[in-house]
PDB file of C-alpha atoms in Angstrom:
ATOM      1  CA  MET A   1      24.533  57.383-154.522  1.00  0.00           C
ATOM      2  CA  ARG A   2      24.625  54.699-157.253  1.00  0.00           C
ATOM      3  CA  LEU A   3      25.423  57.537-159.943  1.00  0.00           C
ATOM      4  CA  LEU A   4      28.361  58.658-157.387  1.00  0.00           C
ATOM      5  CA  GLN A   5      29.505  54.947-157.157  1.00  0.00           C
ATOM      6  CA  ARG A   6      29.603  54.432-160.994  1.00  0.00           C
ATOM      7  CA  GLU A   7      31.268  57.845-161.412  1.00  0.00           C
ATOM      8  CA  PHE A   8      33.932  56.732-158.582  1.00  0.00           C
ATOM      9  CA  ASP A   9      34.280  53.319-160.388  1.00  0.00           C
ATOM     10  CA  ALA A  10      34.729  54.890-163.740  1.00  0.00           C
ATOM     11  CA  GLU A  11      37.539  57.138-162.314  1.00  0.00           C
ATOM     12  CA  LEU A  12      39.209  54.080-160.758  1.00  0.00           C
ATOM     13  CA  ASP A  13      39.253  52.365-164.124  1.00  0.00           C
ATOM     14  CA  ARG A  14      40.814  55.371-165.766  1.00  0.00           C
ATOM     15  CA  ILE A  15      43.603  55.351-163.283  1.00  0.00           C
ATOM     16  CA  LEU A  16      44.378  51.700-163.543  1.00  0.00           C
ATOM     17  CA  ALA A  17      44.270  52.244-167.464  1.00  0.00           C
ATOM     18  CA  GLU A  18      46.607  55.091-167.010  1.00  0.00           C
ATOM     19  CA  GLY A  19      48.819  52.713-164.870  1.00  0.00           C
ATOM     20  CA  GLN A  20      48.908  50.396-167.577  1.00  0.00           C
ATOM     21  CA  ARG A  21      50.046  52.859-170.172  1.00  0.00           C
ATOM     22  CA  ARG A  22      52.698  54.533-167.951  1.00  0.00           C
ATOM     23  CA  PHE A  23      54.156  51.102-166.758  1.00  0.00           C
ATOM     24  CA  ARG A  24      53.666  49.612-170.094  1.00  0.00           C
ATOM     25  CA  TYR A  25      51.849  46.536-169.146  1.00  0.00           C
ATOM     26  CA  THR A  26      48.561  44.807-170.252  1.00  0.00           C
ATOM     27  CA  VAL A  27      46.217  42.255-168.910  1.00  0.00           C
ATOM     28  CA  GLN A  28      45.781  39.076-170.903  1.00  0.00           C
ATOM     29  CA  ARG A  29      43.379  36.416-169.584  1.00  0.00           C
ATOM     30  CA  GLY A  30      43.848  37.706-165.901  1.00  0.00           C
ATOM     31  CA  ARG A  31      47.701  37.932-166.190  1.00  0.00           C
ATOM     32  CA  VAL A  32      49.726  40.860-166.156  1.00  0.00           C
ATOM     33  CA  VAL A  33      52.188  41.003-169.270  1.00  0.00           C
ATOM     34  CA  PHE A  34      54.828  43.625-169.117  1.00  0.00           C
ATOM     35  CA  GLU A  35      56.703  44.916-172.275  1.00  0.00           C
ATOM     36  CA  GLN A  36      60.040  43.393-173.005  1.00  0.00           C
ATOM     37  CA  GLY A  37      62.263  46.179-171.327  1.00  0.00           C
ATOM     38  CA  MET A  38      60.221  46.587-168.173  1.00  0.00           C
ATOM     39  CA  ARG A  39      60.863  43.301-166.715  1.00  0.00           C
ATOM     40  CA  SER A  40      64.804  43.883-167.187  1.00  0.00           C
ATOM     41  CA  LEU A  41      64.163  47.206-165.517  1.00  0.00           C
ATOM     42  CA  HIS A  42      62.392  45.658-162.756  1.00  0.00           C
ATOM     43  CA  LEU A  43      64.982  43.114-162.038  1.00  0.00           C
ATOM     44  CA  GLN A  44      67.734  45.916-161.830  1.00  0.00           C
ATOM     45  CA  GLN A  45      65.473  47.518-159.090  1.00  0.00           C
ATOM     46  CA  ARG A  46      65.184  44.308-156.893  1.00  0.00           C
ATOM     47  CA  THR A  47      66.754  44.450-153.434  1.00  0.00           C
ATOM     48  CA  GLY A  48      68.774  41.454-152.799  1.00  0.00           C
ATOM     49  CA  LEU A  49      67.553  39.074-150.347  1.00  0.00           C
ATOM     50  CA  TRP A  50      70.344  39.199-147.653  1.00  0.00           C
ATOM     51  CA  ARG A  51      70.710  43.229-148.279  1.00  0.00           C
ATOM     52  CA  TYR A  52      66.999  43.307-147.549  1.00  0.00           C
ATOM     53  CA  LEU A  53      67.272  41.300-144.306  1.00  0.00           C
ATOM     54  CA  ARG A  54      70.467  43.049-143.187  1.00  0.00           C
ATOM     55  CA  SER A  55      68.651  46.439-143.547  1.00  0.00           C
ATOM     56  CA  THR A  56      65.445  45.246-141.872  1.00  0.00           C
ATOM     57  CA  PRO A  57      65.068  46.389-138.209  1.00  0.00           C
ATOM     58  CA  LEU A  58      65.316  43.517-135.791  1.00  0.00           C
ATOM     59  CA  ALA A  59      61.966  44.560-134.392  1.00  0.00           C
ATOM     60  CA  PHE A  60      60.296  43.987-137.740  1.00  0.00           C
ATOM     61  CA  ILE A  61      61.845  40.573-138.046  1.00  0.00           C
ATOM     62  CA  LEU A  62      60.621  39.767-134.535  1.00  0.00           C
ATOM     63  CA  THR A  63      57.074  40.642-135.173  1.00  0.00           C
ATOM     64  CA  ALA A  64      56.758  38.507-138.190  1.00  0.00           C
ATOM     65  CA  PRO A  65      55.615  35.652-136.263  1.00  0.00           C
ATOM     66  CA  VAL A  66      52.773  37.678-134.834  1.00  0.00           C
ATOM     67  CA  ILE A  67      51.582  38.747-138.315  1.00  0.00           C
ATOM     68  CA  TYR A  68      51.907  35.316-139.979  1.00  0.00           C
ATOM     69  CA  GLY A  69      50.316  33.642-136.890  1.00  0.00           C
ATOM     70  CA  LEU A  70      47.078  35.203-138.297  1.00  0.00           C
ATOM     71  CA  ALA A  71      47.249  32.830-141.307  1.00  0.00           C
ATOM     72  CA  VAL A  72      45.637  29.880-139.596  1.00  0.00           C
ATOM     73  CA  PRO A  73      42.455  31.865-138.353  1.00  0.00           C
ATOM     74  CA  MET A  74      42.345  33.499-141.903  1.00  0.00           C
ATOM     75  CA  VAL A  75      42.195  30.242-143.690  1.00  0.00           C
ATOM     76  CA  LEU A  76      39.632  29.030-141.244  1.00  0.00           C
ATOM     77  CA  LEU A  77      37.628  32.148-141.657  1.00  0.00           C
ATOM     78  CA  ASP A  78      37.889  31.492-145.569  1.00  0.00           C
ATOM     79  CA  LEU A  79      36.522  27.924-145.184  1.00  0.00           C
ATOM     80  CA  ALA A  80      33.767  29.119-142.851  1.00  0.00           C
ATOM     81  CA  LEU A  81      32.674  31.663-145.362  1.00  0.00           C
ATOM     82  CA  MET A  82      32.597  28.969-148.149  1.00  0.00           C
ATOM     83  CA  GLY A  83      30.511  26.686-145.953  1.00  0.00           C
ATOM     84  CA  PHE A  84      28.347  29.242-144.667  1.00  0.00           C
ATOM     85  CA  GLN A  85      27.475  30.586-148.158  1.00  0.00           C
ATOM     86  CA  GLN A  86      26.784  27.050-149.603  1.00  0.00           C
ATOM     87  CA  ILE A  87      24.263  26.296-146.813  1.00  0.00           C
ATOM     88  CA  CYS A  88      22.708  29.453-146.009  1.00  0.00           C
ATOM     89  CA  PHE A  89      22.595  31.381-149.109  1.00  0.00           C
ATOM     90  CA  ARG A  90      21.328  28.692-150.956  1.00  0.00           C
ATOM     91  CA  VAL A  91      18.441  28.289-148.643  1.00  0.00           C
ATOM     92  CA  TYR A  92      17.593  31.862-148.542  1.00  0.00           C
ATOM     93  CA  GLY A  93      18.013  32.396-152.286  1.00  0.00           C
ATOM     94  CA  ILE A  94      20.830  34.784-151.906  1.00  0.00           C
ATOM     95  CA  PRO A  95      23.244  35.057-154.873  1.00  0.00           C
ATOM     96  CA  LEU A  96      26.561  33.545-153.862  1.00  0.00           C
ATOM     97  CA  VAL A  97      29.454  35.741-153.625  1.00  0.00           C
ATOM     98  CA  ARG A  98      32.169  34.553-156.178  1.00  0.00           C
ATOM     99  CA  ARG A  99      35.344  34.240-154.217  1.00  0.00           C
ATOM    100  CA  ARG A 100      37.689  34.699-157.258  1.00  0.00           C
ATOM    101  CA  ASP A 101      35.977  38.089-157.711  1.00  0.00           C
ATOM    102  CA  TYR A 102      37.489  39.253-154.445  1.00  0.00           C
ATOM    103  CA  LEU A 103      40.730  37.334-154.038  1.00  0.00           C
ATOM    104  CA  VAL A 104      42.777  38.982-156.534  1.00  0.00           C
ATOM    105  CA  ILE A 105      46.437  38.060-155.681  1.00  0.00           C
ATOM    106  CA  ASP A 106      48.972  39.116-158.276  1.00  0.00           C
ATOM    107  CA  ARG A 107      51.727  41.414-156.768  1.00  0.00           C
ATOM    108  CA  HIS A 108      53.991  38.456-156.155  1.00  0.00           C
ATOM    109  CA  ARG A 109      54.456  38.198-160.073  1.00  0.00           C
ATOM    110  CA  LEU A 110      56.396  41.628-159.942  1.00  0.00           C
ATOM    111  CA  SER A 111      59.991  41.116-160.459  1.00  0.00           C
ATOM    112  CA  TYR A 112      61.286  44.055-158.803  1.00  0.00           C
ATOM    113  CA  LEU A 113      60.216  42.176-155.402  1.00  0.00           C
ATOM    114  CA  ASN A 114      62.277  39.786-153.505  1.00  0.00           C
ATOM    115  CA  GLN A 115      61.047  36.515-152.053  1.00  0.00           C
ATOM    116  CA  ILE A 116      60.417  37.941-148.852  1.00  0.00           C
ATOM    117  CA  GLU A 117      58.459  40.989-150.241  1.00  0.00           C
ATOM    118  CA  LYS A 118      56.800  38.484-152.561  1.00  0.00           C
ATOM    119  CA  LEU A 119      55.566  36.410-149.731  1.00  0.00           C
ATOM    120  CA  ASN A 120      54.446  39.496-147.759  1.00  0.00           C
ATOM    121  CA  CYS A 121      52.480  40.745-150.788  1.00  0.00           C
ATOM    122  CA  VAL A 122      50.671  37.361-151.044  1.00  0.00           C
ATOM    123  CA  TYR A 123      49.932  37.594-147.236  1.00  0.00           C
ATOM    124  CA  CYS A 124      48.577  41.081-147.329  1.00  0.00           C
ATOM    125  CA  ALA A 125      46.417  40.573-150.534  1.00  0.00           C
ATOM    126  CA  TYR A 126      44.847  37.521-148.953  1.00  0.00           C
ATOM    127  CA  ALA A 127      44.131  39.044-145.626  1.00  0.00           C
ATOM    128  CA  ASN A 128      42.700  42.166-146.981  1.00  0.00           C
ATOM    129  CA  GLN A 129      40.779  40.679-149.790  1.00  0.00           C
ATOM    130  CA  LEU A 130      39.434  37.840-147.690  1.00  0.00           C
ATOM    131  CA  LEU A 131      37.981  40.620-145.581  1.00  0.00           C
ATOM    132  CA  GLU A 132      36.429  42.156-148.432  1.00  0.00           C
ATOM    133  CA  TYR A 133      34.940  38.847-149.362  1.00  0.00           C
ATOM    134  CA  ALA A 134      33.725  38.456-145.761  1.00  0.00           C
ATOM    135  CA  ARG A 135      32.267  41.970-145.805  1.00  0.00           C
ATOM    136  CA  GLU A 136      30.269  41.241-149.081  1.00  0.00           C
ATOM    137  CA  ILE A 137      29.004  38.052-147.568  1.00  0.00           C
ATOM    138  CA  ALA A 138      28.179  39.838-144.160  1.00  0.00           C
ATOM    139  CA  SER A 139      26.480  42.619-146.016  1.00  0.00           C
ATOM    140  CA  ARG A 140      24.226  40.293-148.171  1.00  0.00           C
ATOM    141  CA  THR A 141      23.279  38.313-144.955  1.00  0.00           C
ATOM    142  CA  GLU A 142      22.610  41.739-143.235  1.00  0.00           C
ATOM    143  CA  GLN A 143      20.255  42.963-146.158  1.00  0.00           C
ATOM    144  CA  PHE A 144      18.494  39.669-145.742  1.00  0.00           C
ATOM    145  CA  TRP A 145      17.935  39.522-142.106  1.00  0.00           C
ATOM    146  CA  CYS A 146      18.160  43.099-140.781  1.00  0.00           C
ATOM    147  CA  PRO A 147      18.323  45.821-143.322  1.00  0.00           C
ATOM    148  CA  ILE A 148      18.071  48.755-140.777  1.00  0.00           C
ATOM    149  CA  LYS A 149      20.548  51.572-140.837  1.00  0.00           C
ATOM    150  CA  HIS A 150      22.371  52.088-137.570  1.00  0.00           C
ATOM    151  CA  ALA A 151      21.547  55.299-135.179  1.00  0.00           C
ATOM    152  CA  ARG A 152      25.026  56.445-135.750  1.00  0.00           C
ATOM    153  CA  ARG A 153      27.330  56.544-138.701  1.00  0.00           C
ATOM    154  CA  SER A 154      30.323  54.180-138.724  1.00  0.00           C
ATOM    155  CA  PRO A 155      33.530  55.405-140.479  1.00  0.00           C
ATOM    156  CA  ASP A 156      33.073  52.999-143.557  1.00  0.00           C
ATOM    157  CA  ALA A 157      29.675  51.474-143.840  1.00  0.00           C
ATOM    158  CA  HIS A 158      29.348  48.737-146.673  1.00  0.00           C
ATOM    159  CA  GLN A 159      27.624  49.946-150.021  1.00  0.00           C
ATOM    160  CA  ARG A 160      24.253  48.329-149.191  1.00  0.00           C
ATOM    161  CA  THR A 161      23.775  50.563-146.019  1.00  0.00           C
ATOM    162  CA  PRO A 162      22.085  53.521-147.725  1.00  0.00           C
ATOM    163  CA  TYR A 163      19.347  51.303-149.199  1.00  0.00           C
ATOM    164  CA  PHE A 164      18.418  50.031-145.646  1.00  0.00           C
ATOM    165  CA  VAL A 165      15.421  51.446-143.783  1.00  0.00           C
ATOM    166  CA  ASP A 166      16.044  54.215-141.218  1.00  0.00           C
ATOM    167  CA  TYR A 167      16.644  53.376-137.649  1.00  0.00           C
ATOM    168  CA  GLY A 168      13.580  53.583-135.700  1.00  0.00           C
ATOM    169  CA  ASP A 169      11.364  53.423-138.717  1.00  0.00           C
ATOM    170  CA  ALA A 170       9.248  50.327-137.897  1.00  0.00           C
ATOM    171  CA  GLU A 171       6.683  50.999-140.511  1.00  0.00           C
ATOM    172  CA  ALA A 172       9.331  50.958-143.329  1.00  0.00           C
ATOM    173  CA  TYR A 173      10.824  47.840-141.927  1.00  0.00           C
ATOM    174  CA  THR A 174       7.583  46.202-142.000  1.00  0.00           C
ATOM    175  CA  ASN A 175       6.806  47.257-145.425  1.00  0.00           C
ATOM    176  CA  GLU A 176      10.135  47.094-147.156  1.00  0.00           C
ATOM    177  CA  LEU A 177      11.796  43.811-145.670  1.00  0.00           C
ATOM    178  CA  GLU A 178      10.480  41.560-148.380  1.00  0.00           C
ATOM    179  CA  SER A 179      11.291  43.898-151.206  1.00  0.00           C
ATOM    180  CA  LEU A 180      14.842  44.367-149.757  1.00  0.00           C
ATOM    181  CA  ARG A 181      15.172  40.751-149.713  1.00  0.00           C
ATOM    182  CA  ASP A 182      13.937  40.375-153.254  1.00  0.00           C
ATOM    183  CA  SER A 183      16.021  42.835-154.541  1.00  0.00           C
ATOM    184  CA  LEU A 184      19.036  40.838-153.054  1.00  0.00           C
ATOM    185  CA  LYS A 185      17.769  37.712-154.606  1.00  0.00           C
ATOM    186  CA  THR A 186      17.627  39.405-158.140  1.00  0.00           C
ATOM    187  CA  GLU A 187      20.672  41.289-158.094  1.00  0.00           C
ATOM    188  CA  GLY A 188      22.911  39.125-160.311  1.00  0.00           C
ATOM    189  CA  ASP A 189      20.134  39.181-162.974  1.00  0.00           C
TER     190      ASP A 189
END
C-alpha cells in the first residue's frame, strides 16, 4: 500500500508540474508567480462584482449566512486542535502535526477571481484543509490509543488504517500496540 501511495503521490506531483507548465507559473518561496502575460489574461477573464451578484440566484445569496455561520465553530476547532496537540501529543511523545503543512490557502491570489469568489475560496480552503489537519491529528491519536481496524470498511479510511490490527484479533492488539505506538513516535525521523 505504501508503494501504491508513493506512486499516487508521484502522479499528483506530475499533474501539478504539468499545470505549472500549461498555465505558466512557478512557485517561489511558497508563492505562485505567473508569467507576465498570464496576469493580464486573468484580469480579462474576471467577472465584475456587480455582474456576479446580479447573476447569482437569490437562493445562493440567502444561504450564505448558513455557510459562513460555520466559520466560528471552525475557528474554535482550530484552536482546540492546537491546544490538544500541544498538551496531549507532548505527553504521549507523538510528533506534532504541522498546521502550515495542511492549511494551504492560495487561491485568493488568482486575479481572475472577484472579491466574493476570493473570499469563498479562502473559506472553502480553510474549511477543507482544517478538516484534513484534524483528520491527521485524530489518526495519530487513534494509532496511539486504539489502532484496530473497524469491522466494516468506511468509504474513505485514513492512511494509517491499513497498518492497524484486525478487528477481533486480541492477540495482535496485545502484541503490536507498543510497536504501533513506537512507529508513530519515530515517524518524523
